[in-house]
Coordinates of C-alpha atoms in Angstrom, one line a residue:
M210 CA -30.8 4.9 1.2
K211 CA -34.2 5.7 1.8
G212 CA -35.8 2.3 2.0
N213 CA -35.9 2.2 -1.6
I214 CA -34.6 -0.5 -3.9
E215 CA -32.7 2.0 -6.2
V216 CA -30.5 4.8 -5.0
E217 CA -29.7 7.3 -8.0
D218 CA -28.4 9.9 -6.1
F219 CA -25.5 8.2 -4.6
V220 CA -22.0 6.1 -5.7
L221 CA -20.1 4.5 -3.7
R222 CA -16.7 2.7 -5.3
F223 CA -14.0 0.6 -3.4
E224 CA -10.2 1.6 -3.7
M225 CA -7.0 -0.3 -2.6
K226 CA -4.0 2.4 -2.2
A227 CA -0.9 0.4 -2.5
G228 CA 1.4 3.3 -1.8
V229 CA -0.6 3.6 1.6
K230 CA 0.0 0.1 2.1
A231 CA 3.3 -0.4 1.0
I232 CA 4.3 2.4 4.0
M233 CA 2.1 1.4 6.4
N234 CA 3.9 -2.1 5.9
V235 CA 7.6 -0.5 6.7
F236 CA 6.3 0.8 9.8
N237 CA 4.9 -2.1 11.1
F238 CA 8.1 -3.1 11.3
S239 CA 8.9 -1.4 14.8
N240 CA 5.3 -0.5 16.1
K241 CA 1.4 -0.7 14.9
Y242 CA 0.7 2.1 12.8
H243 CA -2.9 2.5 12.0
H244 CA -4.1 5.2 9.3
L245 CA -7.5 6.6 9.6
Y246 CA -7.8 9.9 6.6
N247 CA -11.2 11.2 6.0
S248 CA -11.2 13.5 2.9
E249 CA -12.5 17.5 2.8
I250 CA -15.5 17.2 0.8
F251 CA -15.7 18.7 -3.0
S252 CA -18.6 20.4 -4.7
W253 CA -18.9 21.2 -7.6
N254 CA -21.7 22.0 -10.5
N255 CA -22.3 21.2 -13.8
S256 CA -25.5 21.2 -15.8
N257 CA -27.3 23.0 -13.0
S258 CA -26.6 20.0 -10.9
P259 CA -24.3 20.4 -7.9
K260 CA -22.4 17.3 -6.9
F261 CA -20.2 16.7 -3.8
G262 CA -17.4 13.8 -3.7
G263 CA -15.0 12.9 -0.8
W264 CA -13.5 9.6 0.3
L265 CA -12.5 7.5 3.6
T266 CA -9.7 5.7 3.9
N267 CA -9.1 2.8 6.7
N268 CA -5.4 1.4 6.6
Y269 CA -4.9 1.1 2.6
I270 CA -8.7 0.8 1.7
T271 CA -10.5 3.8 0.7
V272 CA -14.1 4.1 0.1
N273 CA -15.1 7.1 -2.5
W274 CA -18.4 8.7 -2.6
V275 CA -20.2 10.7 -4.4
F276 CA -23.6 12.4 -4.0
G277 CA -25.7 14.3 -6.9
K278 CA -29.0 14.8 -8.5
K279 CA -29.6 11.1 -10.5
I280 CA -25.8 10.2 -11.3
N281 CA -26.3 6.6 -10.6
T282 CA -28.2 4.7 -13.4
N283 CA -26.8 1.0 -12.5
S284 CA -27.7 0.9 -8.6
K285 CA -30.4 -1.9 -8.7
T286 CA -27.5 -3.9 -10.7
V287 CA -25.2 -3.5 -8.1
L288 CA -26.9 -4.1 -5.6
T289 CA -28.0 -7.5 -6.9
N290 CA -24.5 -8.5 -7.6
S291 CA -22.5 -10.2 -4.8
Y292 CA -19.2 -8.8 -5.6
D293 CA -17.7 -5.0 -6.6
F294 CA -15.1 -4.0 -8.3
V295 CA -11.8 -2.5 -6.5
M296 CA -9.7 0.0 -7.6
L297 CA -6.2 -0.5 -7.5
T298 CA -4.3 2.5 -7.2
D299 CA -0.6 3.8 -7.0
G300 CA 0.3 0.1 -7.8
D301 CA 3.5 0.9 -9.5
F302 CA 5.0 2.2 -5.8
F303 CA 8.2 1.3 -5.1
E304 CA 9.4 -1.9 -3.5
L305 CA 12.6 -2.4 -1.3
D306 CA 13.3 -6.0 -0.6
D307 CA 15.9 -5.6 1.8
E308 CA 13.9 -4.8 5.5
E309 CA 17.5 -3.1 7.0
H310 CA 17.0 -0.5 4.2
K311 CA 13.2 -0.5 4.6
L312 CA 13.2 0.7 8.1
E313 CA 16.6 3.1 7.6
E314 CA 15.1 4.9 4.5
F315 CA 11.8 5.6 6.3
C316 CA 13.2 6.3 10.0
R317 CA 14.7 9.4 8.2
L318 CA 11.3 10.8 7.5
K319 CA 10.4 13.3 9.7
F320 CA 7.1 14.4 8.5
V321 CA 5.7 11.4 7.5
D322 CA 1.7 12.4 7.6
Q323 CA 2.5 14.8 5.0
F324 CA 4.1 11.8 2.8
I325 CA 1.2 9.6 3.9
V326 CA -1.4 12.4 3.2
G327 CA 0.3 12.9 -0.4
F328 CA -0.5 9.4 -1.2
E329 CA -4.2 9.5 0.1
N330 CA -4.4 12.3 -2.8
G331 CA -2.1 10.5 -5.2
Y332 CA -3.7 11.5 -8.5
K333 CA -5.7 13.5 -7.6
K334 CA -3.7 16.8 -7.0
T335 CA -5.7 19.7 -7.9
K336 CA -9.4 20.4 -7.4
Q337 CA -10.0 19.7 -11.2
D338 CA -8.0 16.4 -11.0
K339 CA -10.9 15.4 -8.0
I340 CA -13.6 16.8 -10.0
E341 CA -12.6 14.5 -13.2
F342 CA -11.9 11.5 -10.5
Y343 CA -15.5 11.9 -9.1
E344 CA -16.8 11.9 -12.8
Y345 CA -15.0 8.8 -13.6
L346 CA -16.4 7.1 -10.6
I347 CA -20.2 8.1 -12.0
D348 CA -19.0 7.0 -15.5
F349 CA -17.1 3.9 -14.4
N350 CA -20.4 3.1 -11.9
N351 CA -22.8 3.7 -14.6
S352 CA -20.6 1.6 -17.2
L353 CA -20.6 -1.8 -15.0

């Protein structure tokens, strides 16, 4: 980020949100639905080292990011790899086989955005859940 090979203060992880993908597949039967979501930024402090985290979703692929002092011990290894791991979340989301049933069920939803945002946050419902997720991203990144 600053012209160096190693980036010690930043972690980036990709995620595929199956719940968002399933909802988008249903809405694409009748018209094109494009989903772009930018989360709020979360901050927390542990060991006197402030950290910040957030995510951006385009359709159903999410880029999670965390910024903090010396949180990335693995950036050189990550940069030399030609692949990256993509986390799959909400993988057990229900699937309806009958296309008419899909349309009927989802046409009844009056507040579609609330459901999309619900799947965006998924298992990260509270601030503490979000912080634990970002800490997990740091640990996961450094374990590769």
